[in-house]
N, CA and C of each residue as an Amber inpcrd file, in Angstrom:
protein
   453
 130.0660000 -95.5000000  38.5500000 130.8100000 -95.4020000  39.7680000
 131.1790000 -96.7650000  40.3100000 131.5460000 -96.7960000  41.5550000
 131.8840000 -98.0230000  42.2550000 130.5850000 -98.6000000  42.7930000
 130.2560000 -99.8130000  42.3790000 128.9970000-100.4240000  42.8110000
 129.2390000-101.7450000  43.4980000 128.5880000-102.0160000  44.5990000
 127.8360000-101.0190000  45.3670000 128.8000000-100.1170000  46.1290000
 128.4160000 -98.8670000  46.3500000 129.3030000 -97.9650000  47.0930000
 129.3840000 -98.3960000  48.5590000 130.5190000 -98.1290000  49.1750000
 130.6580000 -98.3960000  50.6010000 129.8340000 -97.3720000  51.3690000
 129.0460000 -97.8560000  52.3180000 128.1670000 -96.9620000  53.0770000
 128.9430000 -95.9540000  53.9160000 130.1360000 -96.3280000  54.3810000
 130.8930000 -95.4470000  55.2670000 131.6440000 -94.3440000  54.5130000
 131.6830000 -94.4070000  53.1900000 132.4100000 -93.3970000  52.4250000
 131.4980000 -92.2360000  52.0510000 132.0510000 -91.0680000  52.1200000
 131.3050000 -89.8840000  51.7260000 131.0830000 -89.9050000  50.2210000
 130.0070000 -89.2940000  49.7890000 129.6630000 -89.2660000  48.3680000
 130.7680000 -88.6150000  47.5340000 131.3990000 -87.5800000  48.0710000
 132.4670000 -86.9060000  47.3140000 133.6590000 -87.8380000  47.0950000
 133.9750000 -88.7140000  48.0570000 135.0580000 -89.6900000  47.8820000
 134.6840000 -90.7260000  46.8320000 133.4150000 -91.1310000  46.8360000
 132.9420000 -92.0730000  45.8240000 133.0740000 -91.4620000  44.4350000
 132.7820000 -90.1660000  44.3130000 132.8820000 -89.4850000  43.0260000
 134.3340000 -89.3970000  42.5700000 135.2470000 -89.1150000  43.4840000
 136.6720000 -89.0590000  43.1380000 137.1390000 -90.4190000  42.6350000
 136.7530000 -91.4920000  43.3230000 137.1400000 -92.8440000  42.8960000
 136.5860000 -93.1440000  41.5110000 135.3380000 -92.7990000  41.2770000
 134.7140000 -93.0250000  39.9700000 135.4170000 -92.2220000  38.8810000
 135.7250000 -90.9660000  39.1600000 136.4210000 -90.1230000  38.1800000
 137.8050000 -90.6830000  37.8530000 138.5050000 -91.1880000  38.8630000
 139.8400000 -91.7610000  38.6230000 139.7570000 -92.9990000  37.7370000
 138.7420000 -93.8150000  37.9350000 138.6260000 -95.0620000  37.1770000
 138.1060000 -94.8280000  35.7630000 137.1070000 -93.9900000  35.5980000
 136.3890000 -93.9190000  34.3270000 136.7210000 -92.7210000  33.4520000
 137.5040000 -91.7740000  33.9170000 137.8250000 -90.6010000  33.1000000
 138.8840000 -90.9340000  32.0590000 138.7620000 -90.3320000  30.8850000
 139.6650000 -90.5930000  29.7640000 140.2590000 -89.2900000  29.2480000
 141.4550000 -89.3660000  28.6440000 141.9700000 -88.1790000  27.9640000
 141.0800000 -87.8600000  26.7620000 140.8140000 -86.6010000  26.5530000
 139.9730000 -86.1830000  25.4250000 140.7070000 -86.4150000  24.1130000
 139.9680000 -86.8930000  23.1250000 140.5390000 -86.9920000  21.7790000
 140.7190000 -85.5740000  21.2420000 141.4350000 -85.4380000  20.1390000
 141.6150000 -84.0990000  19.5550000 140.2660000 -83.4830000  19.2070000
 139.3620000 -84.3060000  18.6880000 138.0290000 -83.8130000  18.3350000
 137.2660000 -83.3680000  19.5780000 137.3070000 -84.1670000  20.6390000
 136.6450000 -83.7840000  21.8870000 137.2570000 -82.5100000  22.4570000
 138.5720000 -82.4190000  22.3710000 139.2810000 -81.2530000  22.9030000
 138.7460000 -79.9720000  22.2620000 138.4830000 -80.0190000  20.9640000
 138.0140000 -78.8400000  20.2400000 136.5180000 -78.5950000  20.4070000
 135.7320000 -79.6680000  20.5680000 134.2790000 -79.5110000  20.5440000
 133.6000000 -79.5020000  21.9070000 134.0890000 -80.3080000  22.8580000
 133.3040000 -80.4440000  24.0860000 134.0640000 -80.1960000  25.3860000
 135.3690000 -79.9630000  25.3150000 136.1260000 -79.6810000  26.5360000
 136.0060000 -78.2000000  26.8560000 135.6380000 -77.9040000  28.0980000
 135.5050000 -76.5300000  28.5540000 136.8800000 -75.8640000  28.5710000
 137.0030000 -74.7250000  27.9110000 138.2950000 -74.0410000  27.8000000
 138.8260000 -73.5740000  29.1490000 137.9270000 -73.2090000  30.0560000
 138.3530000 -72.6980000  31.3520000 138.8240000 -73.8080000  32.2930000
 138.0540000 -74.8910000  32.3850000 138.3970000 -75.9580000  33.3340000
 139.3090000 -77.0290000  32.7400000 139.1890000 -77.2600000  31.4250000
 139.9640000 -78.3190000  30.7900000 139.2790000 -79.6730000  30.8070000
 138.0240000 -79.7190000  31.2620000 137.2740000 -80.9780000  31.3540000
 136.0360000 -80.9390000  30.4690000 135.5730000 -82.1270000  30.0940000
 134.3540000 -82.2470000  29.3080000 133.6810000 -83.5730000  29.5920000
 132.5740000 -83.8260000  28.9080000 131.8350000 -85.0750000  29.0830000
 132.4970000 -86.1820000  28.2640000 132.6910000 -87.3360000  28.8830000
 133.3310000 -88.4730000  28.2210000 132.3650000 -89.1660000  27.2680000
 132.9200000 -89.7770000  26.2340000 132.1100000 -90.5730000  25.3200000
 131.5700000 -91.8190000  26.0050000 132.1260000 -92.1900000  27.1490000
 131.6290000 -93.3460000  27.9050000 130.2080000 -93.1080000  28.4010000
 129.8420000 -91.8280000  28.6030000 128.5270000 -91.5140000  29.1400000
 128.4640000 -91.8100000  30.6300000 127.2680000 -91.8490000  31.1600000
 127.0720000 -92.1880000  32.5650000 127.7180000 -91.2280000  33.5370000
 127.9140000 -89.9860000  33.1390000 128.5170000 -89.0020000  34.0270000
 130.0360000 -89.0050000  34.0300000 130.6580000 -89.8970000  33.2450000
 132.1260000 -89.9220000  33.1760000 132.6190000 -88.6530000  32.4810000
 133.8290000 -88.2460000  32.8170000 134.3910000 -87.0310000  32.2300000
 135.6240000 -87.3610000  31.3970000 136.0030000 -86.4180000  30.5460000
 137.2710000 -86.5120000  29.8260000 138.0910000 -85.2880000  30.2150000
 139.3880000 -85.4020000  30.0640000 140.2580000 -84.2940000  30.4370000
 141.1310000 -83.9010000  29.2640000 141.2690000 -82.5920000  29.0840000
 142.0500000 -82.0510000  27.9840000 143.4350000 -81.6270000  28.4280000
 144.1590000 -80.9860000  27.5040000 145.5280000 -80.5440000  27.7780000
 145.6190000 -79.6170000  28.9850000 144.6670000 -78.6930000  29.1000000
 144.7180000 -77.7450000  30.2150000 144.5920000 -78.4700000  31.5520000
 143.6760000 -79.4240000  31.6450000 143.5000000 -80.1830000  32.8890000
 144.7530000 -80.9890000  33.2160000 145.3790000 -81.5800000  32.1980000
 146.6060000 -82.3560000  32.4080000 147.7160000 -81.4400000  32.9260000
 147.9000000 -80.3000000  32.2880000 148.9380000 -79.3540000  32.7070000
 148.7270000 -78.9210000  34.1480000 147.5040000 -78.5490000  34.4970000
 147.2150000 -78.1050000  35.8590000 147.4720000 -79.2120000  36.8810000
 147.0230000 -80.4290000  36.5700000 147.2060000 -81.5550000  37.4870000
 148.6880000 -81.8550000  37.7080000 149.4560000 -81.9120000  36.6290000
 150.8840000 -82.2140000  36.7450000 151.6180000 -81.1280000  37.5330000
 151.2940000 -79.8680000  37.2650000 151.9430000 -78.7720000  37.9860000
 151.5590000 -78.7810000  39.4670000 150.2780000 -78.9840000  39.7450000
 149.7920000 -78.9580000  41.1260000 150.4540000 -80.0390000  41.9800000
 150.7130000 -81.1990000  41.3910000 151.2610000 -82.3210000  42.1490000
 152.7530000 -82.5500000  41.8930000 153.3520000 -81.6810000  41.0840000
 154.7710000 -81.7820000  40.7350000 155.1030000 -83.1430000  40.1150000
 154.2390000 -83.5980000  39.2140000 154.4300000 -84.8480000  38.4810000
 154.8830000 -84.5330000  37.0650000 155.4600000 -85.5230000  36.4100000
 155.8530000 -85.3870000  35.0100000 154.8830000 -86.0900000  34.0760000
 154.2820000 -87.1830000  34.5550000 153.4180000 -88.0100000  33.7100000
 152.2080000 -88.4940000  34.4890000 151.2070000 -88.9080000  33.7350000
 150.0520000 -89.6060000  34.2890000 150.0650000 -91.0060000  33.6930000
 150.0600000 -92.0160000  34.5500000 149.9460000 -93.4120000  34.1240000
 148.5400000 -93.8610000  34.4860000 147.8430000 -94.4170000  33.5150000
 146.4610000 -94.8220000  33.7540000 146.1670000 -96.1200000  33.0220000
 145.0240000 -96.6900000  33.3260000 144.6090000 -97.9400000  32.6910000
 143.1010000 -97.8920000  32.4790000 142.5180000 -99.0420000  32.2150000
 141.0650000 -99.1910000  32.1480000 140.4720000 -98.6500000  30.8490000
 141.2890000 -98.5570000  29.8100000 140.7850000 -98.1570000  28.4950000
 141.5110000 -98.9970000  27.4490000 140.7420000 -99.6760000  26.6020000
 141.3130000-100.6110000  25.6250000 142.0820000 -99.8850000  24.5250000
 143.2510000-100.4380000  24.1900000 144.0590000 -99.9570000  23.0720000
 144.7040000-101.1570000  22.3960000 144.5810000-101.2410000  21.0820000
 145.0910000-102.3930000  20.3320000 146.6060000-102.5260000  20.4330000
 147.3160000-101.4270000  20.6680000 148.7790000-101.4690000  20.7450000
 149.2700000-101.7900000  22.1550000 148.3690000-101.9230000  23.1130000
 148.7470000-102.2250000  24.4880000 149.0230000-100.9910000  25.3220000
 149.7070000-100.0090000  24.7540000 149.9930000 -98.7530000  25.4490000
 149.7220000 -97.6070000  24.4790000 148.9890000 -96.6160000  24.9390000
 148.7290000 -95.4250000  24.1310000 149.3590000 -94.2180000  24.8280000
 149.8650000 -93.2950000  24.0390000 150.4730000 -92.0740000  24.5570000
 149.6530000 -90.9040000  24.0340000 149.2990000 -89.9820000  24.9320000
 148.4850000 -88.8360000  24.5150000 148.8640000 -87.5940000  25.3160000
 148.1970000 -86.5210000  24.9990000 148.3810000 -85.2330000  25.6720000
 149.8480000 -84.8220000  25.7300000 150.4220000 -84.7010000  24.5170000
 151.8060000 -84.2460000  24.3670000 152.7850000 -85.1680000  25.0970000
 152.5320000 -86.4780000  25.0180000 153.3670000 -87.5280000  25.6290000
 153.4650000 -87.3900000  27.1400000 152.3970000 -86.8920000  27.7630000
 152.3730000 -86.7680000  29.2190000 151.4070000 -87.7540000  29.8630000
 150.5520000 -88.3930000  29.0470000 149.5820000 -89.3650000  29.5590000
 149.8200000 -90.7050000  28.8700000 150.0560000 -91.7400000  29.6720000
 150.2440000 -93.0950000  29.1720000 149.0550000 -93.9330000  29.6220000
 148.4180000 -94.6190000  28.6770000 147.3200000 -95.5180000  29.0020000
 147.7820000 -96.9380000  28.7270000 147.7510000 -97.7710000  29.7570000
 148.2190000 -99.1520000  29.6580000 147.0150000-100.0800000  29.6150000
 146.9880000-100.9410000  28.6070000 145.9540000-101.9720000  28.5180000
 146.6650000-103.3080000  28.5840000 146.4880000-104.0230000  29.6800000
 147.3310000-105.1810000  29.9680000 146.7700000-106.5180000  29.5040000
 145.7240000-106.5090000  28.7060000 145.2290000-107.7540000  28.1260000
 144.9920000-107.5480000  26.6450000 145.2710000-108.5620000  25.8530000
 145.0420000-108.4530000  24.4100000 143.7830000-109.1970000  24.0000000
 143.0780000-109.7690000  24.9460000 141.9380000-110.6290000  24.6200000
 140.6100000-110.0310000  25.0730000 140.4170000-108.7650000  24.8340000
 139.2150000-108.1400000  25.3600000 138.8420000-106.8980000  24.5530000
 137.6320000-106.4730000  24.6720000 137.1420000-105.1900000  24.1760000
 137.2250000-104.9980000  22.6620000 137.0120000-106.0460000  21.9090000
 136.9050000-105.9460000  20.4440000 138.0910000-105.2470000  19.7840000
 139.2920000-105.5150000  20.2350000 140.4780000-104.8970000  19.6480000
 141.0440000-105.6990000  18.4790000 140.4840000-106.8760000  18.2110000
 140.9070000-107.6650000  17.0610000 142.0160000-108.6480000  17.3900000
 142.3070000-109.5210000  16.4240000 143.2740000-110.5980000  16.6440000
 144.7190000-110.1140000  16.6860000 144.9670000-108.8960000  16.2720000
 146.3420000-108.3780000  16.3140000 146.5970000-107.5010000  17.5370000
 145.6460000-107.4700000  18.4600000 145.8010000-106.6390000  19.6560000
 146.9650000-107.1240000  20.5090000 147.6310000-106.1870000  21.1510000
 148.7760000-106.4920000  22.0050000 148.4930000-106.0450000  23.4310000
 149.0560000-106.7660000  24.3780000 149.0280000-106.3360000  25.7700000
 150.2510000-105.4610000  26.0040000 150.1670000-104.5530000  26.9430000
 151.3020000-103.6770000  27.1980000 151.5640000-103.4850000  28.6720000
 152.7620000-103.0450000  28.9630000 153.1300000-102.6400000  30.3150000
 154.2430000-101.5960000  30.1880000 154.5120000-100.9220000  31.2720000
 155.5750000 -99.9190000  31.2840000 156.5220000-100.2570000  32.4170000
 157.7860000-100.4110000  32.0800000 158.8260000-100.6560000  33.0660000
 159.4090000 -99.3050000  33.4630000 159.3580000 -98.9970000  34.7450000
 159.9360000 -97.7600000  35.2540000 161.1450000 -98.1490000  36.0900000
 162.3150000 -97.7030000  35.6620000 163.5750000 -98.0090000  36.3370000
 164.2480000 -96.6910000  36.6720000 164.1110000 -96.2780000  37.9060000
 164.5930000 -94.9850000  38.3600000 164.0160000 -93.8950000  37.4540000
 164.8120000 -93.2080000  36.6860000 164.3200000 -92.1040000  35.8590000
 163.9900000 -92.5120000  34.4270000 164.0510000 -93.7920000  34.1120000
 163.8230000 -94.2460000  32.7390000 162.5390000 -95.0550000  32.6520000
 161.8120000 -94.8860000  31.5430000 160.6000000 -95.6580000  31.2840000
 160.7770000 -96.4190000  29.9840000 160.2880000 -97.6530000  29.9780000
 160.3320000 -98.4530000  28.7590000 158.9560000 -99.0710000  28.5430000
 158.3790000 -98.8360000  27.3710000 157.0970000 -99.4300000  27.0170000
 157.3630000-100.8230000  26.4640000 156.6380000-101.8020000  26.9690000
 156.7930000-103.1860000  26.5320000 155.4420000-103.6640000  26.0140000
 155.4230000-104.1450000  24.7730000 154.1990000-104.6690000  24.1730000
 154.3740000-106.1560000  23.9160000 153.3570000-106.9210000  24.2230000
 153.3810000-108.3480000  23.9420000 152.8660000-108.5730000  22.5360000
 153.6420000-109.2560000  21.7360000 153.2660000-109.5440000  20.3570000
 152.0170000-110.4110000  20.3180000 151.1080000-110.1710000  19.3590000
 149.9320000-111.0360000  19.2470000 150.3070000-112.4670000  18.8670000
 151.5140000-112.6800000  18.3470000 151.9660000-114.0220000  17.9730000
 152.4370000-114.8260000  19.1870000 152.6260000-114.1720000  20.3190000
 153.0990000-114.8450000  21.5260000 152.0170000-115.7820000  22.0350000
 152.3320000-117.0650000  22.2010000 151.3190000-118.0520000  22.5680000
 151.5480000-118.7080000  23.9230000 152.6470000-118.4380000  24.5830000
 152.9360000-119.0750000  25.8610000 151.9010000-118.6350000  26.8920000
 151.2230000-119.5660000  27.4860000 150.1950000-119.2510000  28.4780000
 150.7100000-119.3800000  29.9090000 151.9890000-119.6550000  30.0620000
 152.5520000-119.8840000  31.3820000 153.4320000-118.7170000  31.8010000
 153.3950000-118.4250000  33.0620000 154.2490000-117.3790000  33.6090000
 155.4330000-118.0670000  34.2730000 156.6270000-117.6810000  33.8940000
 157.8350000-118.2570000  34.4700000 158.4380000-117.2610000  35.4430000
 158.7270000-117.7250000  36.6210000 159.3510000-116.8390000  37.6050000
 160.8260000-116.6720000  37.2500000 161.2560000-115.4380000  37.2130000
 162.6570000-115.1480000  36.9120000 163.2220000-114.2780000  38.0210000
 164.5090000-114.4380000  38.2480000 165.1590000-113.5850000  39.2360000
 165.2600000-112.1800000  38.6710000 164.9440000-111.2070000  39.4840000
 165.0850000-109.8240000  39.0470000 166.4250000-109.2880000  39.5350000
 166.8480000-108.2340000  38.9040000 168.0990000-107.6010000  39.3160000
 167.8430000-106.9180000  40.6490000 168.6340000-107.2360000  41.6180000
 168.4710000-106.5880000  42.9180000 169.4650000-105.4440000  43.0290000
 169.1720000-104.5560000  43.9390000 170.0740000-103.4210000  44.1440000
 171.4330000-103.8750000  44.6510000 171.5060000-105.0740000  45.2510000
 172.7870000-105.5780000  45.7330000 173.7530000-105.8330000  44.5870000
 173.2280000-106.1100000  43.4020000 174.0750000-106.4110000  42.2530000
 174.4780000-105.1550000  41.4810000 173.9580000-104.0180000  41.8960000
 174.2810000-102.7580000  41.2310000 175.2610000-101.9990000  42.1160000
 176.2710000-101.4420000  41.5070000 177.2800000-100.7190000  42.2850000
 176.6810000 -99.4640000  42.9150000 177.2970000 -99.0330000  44.0130000
 176.8560000 -97.8170000  44.6990000 176.8700000 -96.6220000  43.7510000
 177.9080000 -96.5550000  42.9090000 178.0470000 -95.4450000  41.9700000
 176.8800000 -95.4310000  40.9810000 176.4990000 -96.6030000  40.4600000
 175.3930000 -96.6640000  39.5050000 174.0730000 -96.2660000  40.1590000
 173.8730000 -96.6820000  41.4040000 172.6610000 -96.2850000  42.1240000
 172.6280000 -94.7740000  42.2800000 173.7470000 -94.1750000  42.6840000
 173.8230000 -92.7240000  42.8480000 173.5470000 -92.0000000  41.5350000
 174.0530000 -92.5330000  40.4230000 173.8310000 -91.9140000  39.1190000
 172.3570000 -91.9680000  38.7260000 171.6680000 -93.0370000  39.1090000
 170.2520000 -93.1890000  38.7610000 169.3490000 -92.3230000  39.6190000
 169.7880000 -92.0360000  40.8270000 168.9760000 -91.2180000  41.7380000
 169.1280000 -89.8100000  41.3870000
């Protein structure tokens, strides 16, 4: 969970925060062996009370909140971004230098531009350690018609 917990927060809120941070999508093997068919949840391989969520849990969550996707982090992936649960769950790992992913590990991010998503992976060959500030495209430079089409 969150350590140390805030004294003013109720235990149930602490549990929700912990579940959001440490829960993982179930692997296909977990989905078949340890995910409860009725609830869609099971025990995570992380242990420590963490849970994993299967296809049923993802479907229910997305429908309940009228979402299309779940974007999450906090789980290492050598490719930088992993896609699971019928391409409805994206896991972003934004560092390539951690969690025993090897020398070919990539960092990833997802660019969301109105209704479009683009997965961006940093090549392991990239060596620049400096961040350069660049001007971003502002809405002032986009025509009214293009904005309307994107909305």
